[in-house]
Amino acid sequence: MSSKELESAIINYLKDRETEYAIMINGEWGCGKTYFWQSRIVPHLEKLKKRVVYVSLYGLKSTAEIGNLLLLELIPYLKNQKDSFKGLKSSLEAASSLLKIDSKIKDFILEITKYKLLDSLDNSVLCFDDLERVDFDIKAVLGHINRFVEHRRIKTVLICYEAEVNQLDYKRTKEKLVGYTFEFSSSLEETIEHFIKEYDDNLKTKIIYHKNFIVDVLTSEKIKNLRIIKNSLSIAKTVLASFFDIDESATDVEREILRFVFAINIEFKAGRLDLAQINAWIEKGYDITFVARKKEEDTESYLSRFIRRYYGVNSSYQVTFRSIYNYIVGGYFDQKLFSEEILSLRKTEKTSKYNLINNYTLLSDSDFFNTSKEYIEDLKQDRINKPTELINLCKSLMFFSEVGLIEERDEELKNIFNHTIQRQFLEGKLEYQDIANDSRLSHNEPKSKFYAEIKELILNISKQQHEVILYKEANVLVSLLKEKPEEFFREVYKYNTEANTPLFKYINTHELFDAIIQLKNLEIVDFRGCIISRYKAINISRFLADDYQGLKNLSHMLKSFIANQKAGSNRIDLSCYLINMLCEEIDAACDRLISFAD
């Protein structure tokens, strides 16, 4: 069940007046159950003007303590007082002593106060968290909660990690109270987007760009703990903000920053980080052949495992940052040191990967061998997802294969590229770039037919991606026409200035028709003006022939609408007259397009 489906199911339960049971949200520690309740459910309840009463059962030793915490939630001004309910009781005792009230009357007043406060729960929703961490018999806890559910009909939600509940008769007691148990498992994509929603727009855009990469790292390490994810994103936020002040265009470096942040922080938070080996790696790097040899000897070091898990088996290229390491382990981010590391990286970066593609003769034998191996590993691990980079890399590797500089044959390389590109496309990892008319991609192409196949594959996928984008953008316009016509006309004007971009090919004609017949008269006139402006050129069929069928269908639907409006009447409304004029202009546009469309 997705988080949206779970949200809907819980809200439906909370709105249903006929329920006589509680519900439970079950999930692992740290997976975000409480955060989900507070950030997704509580806002709904506040809109419904429901009082939300949240009680953590962590470490409670009696039902009396549960009752006291409930009362504490109902008396907000006492919440910050230590031992608040005892404080209320002491206040009553002091008042009764001063007024010389009998102790029995005082106890009666206290009970009446408790009763009145609990009576105010009728418009409340109770949430009992950390059920598995209660420090006494869960059967007694559930029995106490059942009084609110069965007798008072109060909506009640339990949050729990059931795998940690080991008490006898738990399931049997739970069945009497809990109607539905919802398994909670948050989507990593949704989690990341939720945590960064308050970030600066530029920073948010950059993290979304690398979201698939971050998800891959978290998935491979089986990280579901929201505290680790949120903390890692927070560290990344600080570091990337500093990086953007130095270089805002280097997405490859951004990715390496994120890799380093998440790798070090995951290990550190999990208590696995070997400080000595990581420090040595940052200072001196590591020898890939030594790592491979150690693995074969079954004496793999911590650093070897770390590199293999976060950088890949054959990776000879890792970017390390002393400043980020110190920030994660020690809590202080040295921006000056970080700036020096980035500038140093920029100076040395062209000695390996950059030169392999642009001037491989500058590389030593070992650098050439290691870098070409690393690039192939990067392909297999989906670390390259820009079409231009894939095509240029394919050019270089195919050429190196032709002249015998690498051991991989061109057909083997074709299979690696093909599997990587198809996989990235299906999983939504392949970035879209408008490369259809990029003449630079045709320079210095190798003779291999397999290279031509890979390039054609990338071009075709890019075309498909472009089509999807155009469909989405065009149909956003229909929504604008319904809700904000002025913005619609501004956006269509932009399309009209780009005379080779089809529009009506991609628009849902039925939705557009529905929007047009709801327009005000002056807006119909403006729509007609858009059609005139867009298709006035004599040679327009050379550029926008793909719009023909969409326009033809729209005209047919509008004419049918007018005919229905005329039926049985000697007159038509002004709006129908204006729509008829619009149809005439659409037909004229179709006439200018038809020669090419046919």
Coordinates of C-alpha atoms in Angstrom, one line a residue:
M1 CA 0.0 0.0 0.0
S2 CA 1.4 3.4 -1.0
S3 CA 1.6 6.3 1.5
K4 CA -1.2 8.1 -0.5
E5 CA -3.4 5.0 -0.3
L6 CA -2.7 4.6 3.4
E7 CA -3.4 8.3 4.0
S8 CA -6.8 7.9 2.2
A9 CA -7.7 4.7 4.2
I10 CA -6.9 6.4 7.5
I11 CA -8.9 9.5 6.7
N12 CA -11.9 7.4 5.6
Y13 CA -11.8 5.6 8.9
L14 CA -11.6 8.9 10.8
K15 CA -14.5 10.3 8.9
D16 CA -16.7 7.3 9.3
R17 CA -19.1 7.8 12.2
E18 CA -20.2 4.1 12.5
T19 CA -16.9 2.4 13.4
E20 CA -16.5 0.7 16.7
Y21 CA -12.8 -0.3 16.4
A22 CA -9.3 1.2 16.4
I23 CA -6.8 1.0 13.6
M24 CA -3.1 0.3 13.7
I25 CA -0.1 1.5 11.7
N26 CA 2.6 -1.1 11.8
G27 CA 6.2 -0.7 10.6
E28 CA 9.9 -1.0 11.4
W29 CA 11.6 1.4 13.8
G30 CA 12.7 4.5 12.0
C31 CA 10.7 3.9 8.9
G32 CA 8.7 7.1 9.4
K33 CA 5.4 6.0 10.9
T34 CA 5.2 8.8 13.5
Y35 CA 6.5 11.4 11.0
F36 CA 3.8 10.2 8.5
W37 CA 1.1 10.6 11.2
Q38 CA 2.3 14.1 12.2
S39 CA 2.9 15.4 8.7
R40 CA 0.2 13.8 6.6
I41 CA -2.7 12.9 8.9
V42 CA -2.7 15.6 11.6
P43 CA -3.1 18.4 9.0
H44 CA -6.3 16.7 7.7
L45 CA -7.7 16.4 11.2
E46 CA -7.0 20.1 11.9
K47 CA -8.9 21.1 8.8
L48 CA -11.8 18.9 10.1
K49 CA -11.5 20.9 13.4
K50 CA -10.7 17.7 15.3
R51 CA -8.6 17.8 18.5
V52 CA -5.6 15.5 18.1
V53 CA -4.4 13.8 21.3
Y54 CA -1.1 12.1 20.9
V55 CA 0.4 9.9 23.6
S56 CA 3.7 8.1 23.5
L57 CA 3.5 4.9 25.5
Y58 CA 7.3 4.6 25.6
G59 CA 8.4 3.4 29.1
L60 CA 4.9 3.9 30.8
K61 CA 4.4 1.5 33.7
S62 CA 0.6 1.7 34.4
T63 CA -2.7 2.6 32.9
A64 CA -2.8 5.5 35.4
E65 CA 0.2 7.1 33.6
I66 CA -1.7 6.8 30.3
G67 CA -4.6 8.6 31.8
N68 CA -2.4 11.3 33.3
L69 CA -0.7 11.9 29.9
L70 CA -4.1 12.1 28.2
L71 CA -5.2 14.8 30.8
L72 CA -1.9 16.6 30.2
E73 CA -2.7 16.8 26.5
L74 CA -6.1 18.2 27.4
I75 CA -4.6 21.0 29.6
P76 CA -2.1 22.6 27.2
Y77 CA -0.8 25.2 29.7
L78 CA 0.4 22.4 32.0
K79 CA 2.3 20.5 29.2
N80 CA 5.6 22.2 30.0
Q81 CA 5.4 21.7 33.7
K82 CA 7.3 18.8 35.2
D83 CA 5.0 16.1 36.7
S84 CA 2.0 18.2 35.6
F85 CA -0.8 16.1 36.9
K86 CA 0.7 15.9 40.3
G87 CA 1.1 19.7 40.1
L88 CA -2.6 20.0 39.4
K89 CA -3.4 17.7 42.3
S90 CA -1.1 19.7 44.6
S91 CA -2.8 22.9 43.5
L92 CA -6.1 21.5 44.5
E93 CA -4.8 20.3 47.8
A94 CA -3.3 23.7 48.6
A95 CA -6.6 25.4 47.7
S96 CA -8.7 22.9 49.8
S97 CA -6.4 23.5 52.8
L98 CA -6.6 27.3 52.5
L99 CA -10.4 27.1 52.1
K100 CA -10.6 24.4 54.8
I101 CA -12.4 22.0 52.4
D102 CA -12.8 18.4 53.6
S103 CA -10.4 15.9 51.9
K104 CA -13.2 13.8 50.6
I105 CA -14.7 16.9 48.8
K106 CA -11.2 17.7 47.5
D107 CA -10.9 14.1 46.0
F108 CA -14.4 14.5 44.6
I109 CA -13.4 17.8 42.9
L110 CA -10.3 16.1 41.5
E111 CA -12.3 13.2 40.1
I112 CA -14.9 15.6 38.6
T113 CA -12.1 17.6 37.0
K114 CA -10.7 14.4 35.4
Y115 CA -14.1 13.3 34.3
K116 CA -14.9 16.7 32.7
L117 CA -11.6 16.8 30.9
L118 CA -12.0 13.2 29.6
D119 CA -15.5 14.0 28.6
S120 CA -14.1 16.7 26.3
L121 CA -12.6 13.9 24.2
D122 CA -15.8 13.4 22.2
N123 CA -14.5 15.5 19.2
S124 CA -11.0 14.1 19.5
V125 CA -8.8 11.6 17.7
L126 CA -6.5 9.6 20.0
C127 CA -3.1 8.4 18.8
F128 CA -1.1 6.0 21.0
D129 CA 2.4 5.6 19.7
D130 CA 5.3 3.1 20.7
L131 CA 2.9 0.4 21.8
E132 CA 5.7 -2.2 21.7
R133 CA 7.8 -0.1 24.1
V134 CA 5.3 0.1 26.9
D135 CA 6.8 -1.2 30.2
F136 CA 3.9 -3.3 31.5
D137 CA 1.3 -5.8 30.3
I138 CA 0.1 -4.9 26.8
K139 CA -3.1 -6.7 27.4
A140 CA -3.9 -4.1 30.2
V141 CA -2.9 -1.3 27.8
L142 CA -5.2 -2.5 25.1
G143 CA -8.0 -3.0 27.6
H144 CA -7.6 0.5 28.9
I145 CA -7.6 2.0 25.3
N146 CA -10.7 -0.2 24.4
R147 CA -12.7 1.9 27.0
F148 CA -12.3 4.9 24.7
V149 CA -13.1 2.9 21.5
E150 CA -15.9 0.6 22.5
H151 CA -17.7 2.7 25.1
R152 CA -16.9 6.3 24.0
R153 CA -16.7 5.6 20.2
I154 CA -13.6 7.8 20.0
K155 CA -11.5 7.4 16.9
T156 CA -8.2 5.8 17.9
V157 CA -5.0 5.0 16.1
L158 CA -2.2 2.8 17.4
I159 CA 1.3 3.1 16.0
C160 CA 3.5 0.0 16.6
Y161 CA 6.3 -2.2 15.5
E162 CA 4.6 -5.5 16.0
A163 CA 7.7 -7.7 15.4
E164 CA 9.0 -6.4 18.8
V165 CA 5.8 -7.4 20.7
N166 CA 6.5 -10.7 22.4
Q167 CA 3.8 -10.8 25.1
L168 CA 1.4 -13.7 25.3
D169 CA -2.3 -13.2 24.3
Y170 CA -1.3 -10.1 22.4
K171 CA -2.9 -11.1 19.1
R172 CA -6.1 -12.3 20.8
T173 CA -6.5 -9.1 22.8
K174 CA -5.6 -7.0 19.7
E175 CA -8.3 -8.7 17.6
K176 CA -11.0 -7.4 20.0
L177 CA -9.8 -3.8 19.6
V178 CA -8.1 -3.3 16.2
G179 CA -10.3 -3.5 13.1
Y180 CA -7.5 -3.0 10.5
T181 CA -3.7 -3.1 10.6
F182 CA -2.0 -1.1 7.9
E183 CA 1.6 -2.0 7.0
F184 CA 3.6 1.2 6.6
S185 CA 6.6 1.3 4.2
S186 CA 7.4 4.7 2.8
S187 CA 8.5 5.2 -0.8
L188 CA 12.1 6.5 -0.9
E189 CA 11.2 8.9 -3.7
E190 CA 8.3 10.4 -1.8
T191 CA 10.4 10.6 1.4
I192 CA 13.1 12.5 -0.3
E193 CA 10.7 14.9 -2.0
H194 CA 8.9 15.5 1.3
F195 CA 12.1 16.2 3.2
I196 CA 13.3 18.7 0.7
K197 CA 10.0 20.5 0.0
E198 CA 11.1 23.5 2.1
Y199 CA 14.6 23.7 0.5
D200 CA 15.7 26.6 -1.7
D201 CA 14.3 26.1 -5.2
N202 CA 17.7 25.8 -6.8
L203 CA 18.9 23.2 -4.2
K204 CA 15.6 21.3 -4.5
T205 CA 15.9 21.1 -8.3
K206 CA 19.5 19.8 -8.0
I207 CA 18.6 17.1 -5.5
I208 CA 15.5 16.0 -7.5
Y209 CA 17.9 15.8 -10.5
H210 CA 20.0 13.3 -8.6
K211 CA 17.1 11.6 -6.8
N212 CA 17.4 8.3 -8.7
F213 CA 21.1 8.1 -7.8
I214 CA 20.3 8.8 -4.1
V215 CA 17.5 6.1 -4.2
D216 CA 19.9 3.6 -5.7
V217 CA 22.5 4.2 -2.9
L218 CA 19.8 3.9 -0.2
T219 CA 18.2 0.8 -1.9
S220 CA 21.5 -1.0 -2.3
E221 CA 22.3 -0.5 1.4
K222 CA 18.7 -1.3 2.4
I223 CA 18.4 2.0 4.2
K224 CA 14.8 2.8 5.3
N225 CA 15.5 4.7 8.5
L226 CA 14.1 8.2 8.0
R227 CA 16.4 9.8 10.5
I228 CA 19.5 8.7 8.5
I229 CA 17.9 9.9 5.3
K230 CA 16.8 13.2 6.7
N231 CA 20.2 13.8 8.3
S232 CA 22.1 12.9 5.1
L233 CA 19.9 15.3 3.1
S234 CA 20.5 18.0 5.7
I235 CA 24.3 17.5 5.4
A236 CA 24.0 17.5 1.6
K237 CA 22.0 20.7 1.7
T238 CA 24.7 22.5 3.6
V239 CA 27.5 21.2 1.4
L240 CA 25.8 21.7 -2.0
A241 CA 24.8 25.3 -1.0
S242 CA 28.5 26.0 -0.5
F243 CA 29.4 24.2 -3.7
F244 CA 26.9 26.3 -5.8
D245 CA 28.9 29.4 -4.7
I246 CA 31.9 27.9 -6.4
D247 CA 30.5 26.0 -9.4
E248 CA 26.8 25.6 -10.2
S249 CA 27.1 23.6 -13.4
A250 CA 29.2 20.5 -12.5
T251 CA 26.6 17.8 -12.1
D252 CA 29.3 15.1 -12.1
V253 CA 30.9 16.7 -9.0
E254 CA 27.4 17.1 -7.4
R255 CA 26.9 13.4 -7.7
E256 CA 30.3 12.6 -6.2
I257 CA 29.5 14.9 -3.3
L258 CA 26.2 13.2 -2.7
R259 CA 27.8 9.7 -3.0
F260 CA 30.4 10.7 -0.4
V261 CA 27.9 12.3 2.0
F262 CA 25.5 9.3 2.0
A263 CA 28.3 6.7 2.1
I264 CA 30.1 8.2 5.1
N265 CA 27.0 9.2 6.9
I266 CA 25.3 5.8 6.5
E267 CA 28.4 4.0 7.8
F268 CA 28.8 6.5 10.6
K269 CA 25.1 6.4 11.8
A270 CA 25.2 2.6 11.6
G271 CA 28.3 2.5 13.8
R272 CA 30.3 0.7 11.1
L273 CA 32.7 3.5 10.1
D274 CA 36.3 2.5 10.5
L275 CA 37.9 5.8 11.1
A276 CA 41.5 4.7 10.6
Q277 CA 40.9 3.1 7.2
I278 CA 38.7 5.9 6.0
N279 CA 41.2 8.5 7.1
A280 CA 44.0 6.6 5.3
W281 CA 41.8 6.4 2.1
I282 CA 41.1 10.2 2.2
E283 CA 44.8 10.9 2.6
K284 CA 46.3 8.4 0.2
G285 CA 43.6 6.8 -1.9
Y286 CA 43.7 3.1 -2.5
D287 CA 45.1 0.5 -4.9
I288 CA 42.3 -1.3 -6.9
T289 CA 44.5 -4.3 -7.7
F290 CA 45.2 -4.7 -4.0
V291 CA 41.5 -4.6 -3.2
A292 CA 40.7 -7.2 -5.8
R293 CA 43.5 -9.4 -4.6
K294 CA 42.4 -9.2 -1.0
K295 CA 38.9 -10.1 -2.0
E296 CA 40.1 -13.3 -3.8
E297 CA 42.1 -14.2 -0.7
D298 CA 38.9 -13.9 1.4
T299 CA 40.6 -11.3 3.7
E300 CA 38.7 -8.3 2.4
S301 CA 39.3 -5.2 4.5
Y302 CA 36.6 -2.8 5.7
L303 CA 37.8 -0.2 3.1
S304 CA 37.6 -2.8 0.3
R305 CA 34.0 -3.6 1.2
F306 CA 33.2 0.1 1.5
I307 CA 34.6 0.9 -1.9
R308 CA 32.9 -2.1 -3.5
R309 CA 29.5 -1.2 -2.0
Y310 CA 29.5 2.5 -2.7
Y311 CA 31.9 2.9 -5.7
G312 CA 31.8 -0.4 -7.6
V313 CA 34.2 -3.3 -7.9
N314 CA 36.4 -1.9 -10.6
S315 CA 36.2 1.8 -9.7
S316 CA 39.6 3.4 -9.8
Y317 CA 38.1 6.9 -9.4
Q318 CA 36.8 8.1 -6.1
V319 CA 36.5 11.7 -5.0
T320 CA 37.0 12.2 -1.3
F321 CA 36.4 15.3 0.8
R322 CA 38.2 15.8 4.1
S323 CA 35.9 18.8 4.8
I324 CA 32.7 16.7 4.5
Y325 CA 34.2 13.8 6.5
N326 CA 35.1 16.2 9.3
Y327 CA 31.6 17.7 9.1
I328 CA 29.9 14.3 9.5
V329 CA 32.2 12.9 12.2
G330 CA 33.0 16.1 14.1
G331 CA 30.0 18.5 13.3
Y332 CA 32.0 21.4 11.9
F333 CA 31.9 22.2 8.1
D334 CA 35.1 24.0 7.0
Q335 CA 33.9 25.9 4.0
K336 CA 37.3 27.3 3.2
L337 CA 38.8 23.7 3.1
F338 CA 35.9 22.5 1.0
S339 CA 36.4 25.4 -1.5
E340 CA 40.1 24.4 -1.8
E341 CA 39.2 20.8 -2.4
I342 CA 36.7 21.7 -5.2
L343 CA 39.2 24.0 -6.9
S344 CA 41.9 21.4 -6.6
L345 CA 39.5 18.8 -8.1
R346 CA 38.8 21.1 -11.0
K347 CA 42.5 21.4 -11.7
T348 CA 43.2 17.7 -11.7
E349 CA 40.0 16.3 -13.0
K350 CA 41.1 16.5 -16.7
T351 CA 43.9 14.0 -16.1
S352 CA 41.6 10.9 -16.3
K353 CA 38.0 10.7 -17.4
Y354 CA 38.0 14.0 -19.3
N355 CA 41.1 13.2 -21.2
L356 CA 40.0 9.6 -22.1
I357 CA 37.2 11.2 -24.1
N358 CA 38.8 14.4 -25.3
N359 CA 42.6 13.7 -25.5
Y360 CA 43.5 10.2 -24.5
T361 CA 47.1 10.6 -25.6
L362 CA 47.8 12.6 -22.4
L363 CA 47.1 9.5 -20.2
S364 CA 49.7 7.0 -19.0
D365 CA 49.3 3.4 -19.8
S366 CA 47.9 2.6 -16.3
D367 CA 45.6 5.6 -16.3
F368 CA 44.2 4.7 -19.7
F369 CA 43.6 1.1 -18.7
N370 CA 42.0 2.0 -15.3
T371 CA 39.9 4.8 -16.6
S372 CA 38.5 2.8 -19.5
K373 CA 37.6 0.0 -17.0
E374 CA 36.0 2.5 -14.7
Y375 CA 33.9 3.9 -17.5
I376 CA 32.6 0.4 -18.4
E377 CA 31.8 -0.2 -14.8
D378 CA 30.0 3.2 -14.6
L379 CA 27.9 2.1 -17.6
K380 CA 26.9 -1.2 -15.8
Q381 CA 26.1 0.7 -12.6
D382 CA 24.0 3.3 -14.4
R383 CA 26.3 6.2 -13.4
I384 CA 26.1 7.8 -16.8
N385 CA 22.7 8.9 -17.8
K386 CA 23.1 11.8 -20.2
P387 CA 22.6 10.9 -23.9
T388 CA 25.4 13.1 -25.1
E389 CA 27.8 11.6 -22.6
L390 CA 26.7 8.1 -23.6
I391 CA 27.1 8.8 -27.3
N392 CA 30.6 10.3 -26.9
L393 CA 31.7 7.5 -24.6
C394 CA 30.4 5.0 -27.1
K395 CA 32.5 6.7 -29.8
S396 CA 35.6 6.5 -27.8
L397 CA 35.3 2.9 -26.5
M398 CA 34.3 1.6 -30.0
F399 CA 37.3 3.3 -31.5
F400 CA 39.6 1.9 -28.7
S401 CA 38.2 -1.5 -29.4
E402 CA 38.8 -1.2 -33.2
V403 CA 42.5 -0.3 -32.7
G404 CA 43.0 -2.9 -29.9
L405 CA 43.6 -0.5 -27.0
I406 CA 41.0 -2.3 -24.9
E407 CA 40.2 -6.0 -24.7
E408 CA 36.4 -5.6 -25.0
R409 CA 35.1 -6.2 -28.6
D410 CA 32.7 -3.8 -30.2
E411 CA 29.8 -6.3 -30.1
E412 CA 30.3 -6.8 -26.3
L413 CA 30.4 -3.0 -25.8
K414 CA 27.2 -2.7 -27.9
N415 CA 25.5 -5.2 -25.5
I416 CA 26.7 -3.3 -22.4
F417 CA 25.5 0.1 -23.8
N418 CA 22.2 -1.5 -25.1
H419 CA 21.3 -3.0 -21.7
T420 CA 22.3 0.1 -19.8
I421 CA 20.3 2.5 -22.0
Q422 CA 17.2 0.3 -22.1
R423 CA 17.3 -0.3 -18.4
Q424 CA 17.7 3.4 -17.6
F425 CA 14.9 4.3 -20.0
L426 CA 12.5 1.8 -18.5
E427 CA 13.3 2.9 -14.9
G428 CA 13.1 6.6 -15.7
K429 CA 16.8 7.2 -15.0
L430 CA 17.9 8.3 -18.5
E431 CA 18.0 12.1 -18.6
Y432 CA 16.3 13.8 -21.5
Q433 CA 18.4 16.0 -23.8
D434 CA 17.3 17.6 -27.1
I435 CA 19.9 16.1 -29.3
A436 CA 18.0 15.5 -32.5
N437 CA 19.8 18.3 -34.4
D438 CA 23.1 18.3 -32.5
S439 CA 25.7 18.1 -35.3
R440 CA 28.6 17.8 -32.8
L441 CA 27.5 14.2 -32.2
S442 CA 28.5 13.3 -35.8
H443 CA 32.1 14.3 -35.5
N444 CA 34.9 11.6 -35.6
E445 CA 32.5 8.7 -35.5
P446 CA 34.0 5.2 -35.6
K447 CA 33.3 2.7 -38.4
S448 CA 31.6 0.1 -36.2
K449 CA 28.0 -0.7 -37.2
F450 CA 27.3 -1.4 -33.5
Y451 CA 28.1 2.3 -32.7
A452 CA 25.5 3.3 -35.3
E453 CA 23.0 1.1 -33.7
I454 CA 23.6 2.5 -30.2
K455 CA 23.4 6.1 -31.5
E456 CA 20.2 5.4 -33.3
L457 CA 18.8 3.7 -30.1
I458 CA 19.6 6.8 -28.1
L459 CA 18.1 9.2 -30.7
N460 CA 14.9 7.2 -30.9
I461 CA 14.5 7.1 -27.1
S462 CA 15.2 10.8 -26.9
K463 CA 12.5 11.3 -29.5
Q464 CA 10.1 9.3 -27.4
Q465 CA 11.0 11.3 -24.3
H466 CA 10.4 14.5 -26.2
E467 CA 7.0 13.3 -27.2
V468 CA 6.1 12.5 -23.6
I469 CA 7.2 16.0 -22.5
L470 CA 5.2 17.7 -25.3
Y471 CA 2.1 15.7 -24.3
K472 CA 2.4 16.8 -20.7
E473 CA 3.1 20.4 -21.5
A474 CA 0.3 20.6 -24.1
N475 CA -2.3 19.2 -21.7
V476 CA -1.2 21.5 -18.9
L477 CA -2.3 24.3 -21.2
V478 CA -5.8 22.8 -21.3
S479 CA -6.0 23.1 -17.5
L480 CA -4.8 26.7 -17.8
L481 CA -7.5 27.4 -20.3
K482 CA -10.1 26.1 -17.9
E483 CA -8.8 27.9 -14.8
K484 CA -6.6 30.8 -15.9
P485 CA -7.3 31.7 -19.6
E486 CA -4.9 34.7 -19.5
E487 CA -2.0 32.5 -18.7
F488 CA -3.1 30.0 -21.4
F489 CA -2.9 32.7 -24.1
R490 CA 0.5 33.8 -22.9
E491 CA 1.9 30.3 -23.0
V492 CA 0.4 29.7 -26.5
Y493 CA 2.1 32.8 -27.7
K494 CA 5.4 31.2 -26.7
Y495 CA 4.5 28.2 -28.8
N496 CA 3.7 30.5 -31.7
T497 CA 7.1 32.0 -31.5
E498 CA 8.6 28.5 -31.9
A499 CA 7.0 27.8 -35.2
N500 CA 8.3 24.2 -35.5
T501 CA 6.8 22.9 -32.2
P502 CA 3.4 21.0 -32.7
L503 CA 0.7 21.7 -30.2
F504 CA -2.7 20.4 -31.2
K505 CA -1.1 17.0 -32.1
Y506 CA -0.6 16.4 -28.4
I507 CA -3.6 18.1 -26.8
N508 CA -6.5 15.9 -25.6
T509 CA -9.1 17.2 -28.0
H510 CA -12.1 16.2 -25.9
E511 CA -10.7 18.1 -22.9
L512 CA -9.9 21.1 -25.1
F513 CA -13.5 21.1 -26.5
D514 CA -14.9 21.0 -23.0
A515 CA -12.7 24.0 -22.0
I516 CA -13.6 26.1 -25.1
I517 CA -17.4 25.8 -24.7
Q518 CA -17.0 27.1 -21.1
L519 CA -15.1 30.2 -22.2
K520 CA -16.5 33.7 -21.9
N521 CA -17.2 35.4 -25.3
L522 CA -14.1 37.6 -25.2
E523 CA -12.0 34.6 -24.4
I524 CA -13.4 32.8 -27.5
V525 CA -12.3 35.8 -29.6
D526 CA -8.8 35.6 -28.0
F527 CA -8.6 31.9 -28.8
R528 CA -9.5 32.6 -32.4
G529 CA -6.8 35.2 -32.5
C530 CA -4.3 32.5 -31.3
I531 CA -5.3 30.3 -34.3
I532 CA -4.9 33.1 -36.8
S533 CA -1.5 34.1 -35.4
R534 CA -0.2 30.5 -35.3
Y535 CA -1.2 29.4 -38.8
K536 CA -1.0 32.6 -40.9
A537 CA 2.3 31.8 -42.6
I538 CA 1.9 30.5 -46.2
N539 CA 4.5 27.8 -45.7
I540 CA 3.2 26.7 -42.3
S541 CA 2.7 23.1 -43.5
R542 CA 6.4 22.7 -43.6
F543 CA 6.6 23.1 -39.8
L544 CA 3.2 22.3 -38.1
A545 CA 1.6 19.6 -40.3
D546 CA 1.4 17.4 -37.3
D547 CA -1.3 19.7 -35.8
Y548 CA -3.7 19.0 -38.7
Q549 CA -5.6 16.0 -37.3
G550 CA -6.1 17.5 -33.8
L551 CA -7.4 20.7 -35.3
K552 CA -9.7 18.8 -37.7
N553 CA -11.2 16.8 -34.8
L554 CA -11.7 19.9 -32.7
S555 CA -13.5 21.7 -35.6
H556 CA -15.8 18.7 -36.0
M557 CA -16.7 18.6 -32.3
L558 CA -17.4 22.3 -32.2
K559 CA -19.6 22.2 -35.3
S560 CA -21.6 19.4 -33.7
F561 CA -22.0 21.5 -30.6
I562 CA -23.3 24.5 -32.6
A563 CA -25.7 22.2 -34.5
N564 CA -27.2 20.9 -31.3
Q565 CA -27.6 24.5 -30.0
K566 CA -29.4 25.6 -33.2
A567 CA -31.8 22.6 -33.2
G568 CA -35.5 23.8 -32.8
S569 CA -34.6 27.5 -32.6
N570 CA -34.6 30.4 -34.9
R571 CA -31.7 32.1 -33.2
I572 CA -28.3 31.2 -31.6
D573 CA -26.5 32.7 -28.7
L574 CA -23.6 35.1 -29.3
S575 CA -21.2 32.5 -27.9
C576 CA -22.3 30.0 -30.6
Y577 CA -21.8 32.6 -33.2
L578 CA -18.3 33.3 -32.0
I579 CA -17.5 29.6 -31.8
N580 CA -18.7 29.3 -35.4
M581 CA -16.2 32.0 -36.4
L582 CA -13.5 30.1 -34.5
C583 CA -14.4 27.0 -36.5
E584 CA -14.0 28.9 -39.8
E585 CA -10.5 30.0 -38.8
I586 CA -9.6 26.4 -37.7
D587 CA -10.8 25.1 -41.1
A588 CA -8.7 27.8 -42.8
A589 CA -5.7 26.6 -40.8
C590 CA -6.4 23.0 -41.8
D591 CA -6.5 24.0 -45.4
R592 CA -3.0 25.5 -45.1
L593 CA -1.8 22.3 -43.4
I594 CA -3.5 19.7 -45.5
S595 CA -1.2 19.6 -48.5
F596 CA 1.6 18.4 -46.3
A597 CA -0.5 16.4 -43.9
D598 CA -2.0 14.3 -46.7

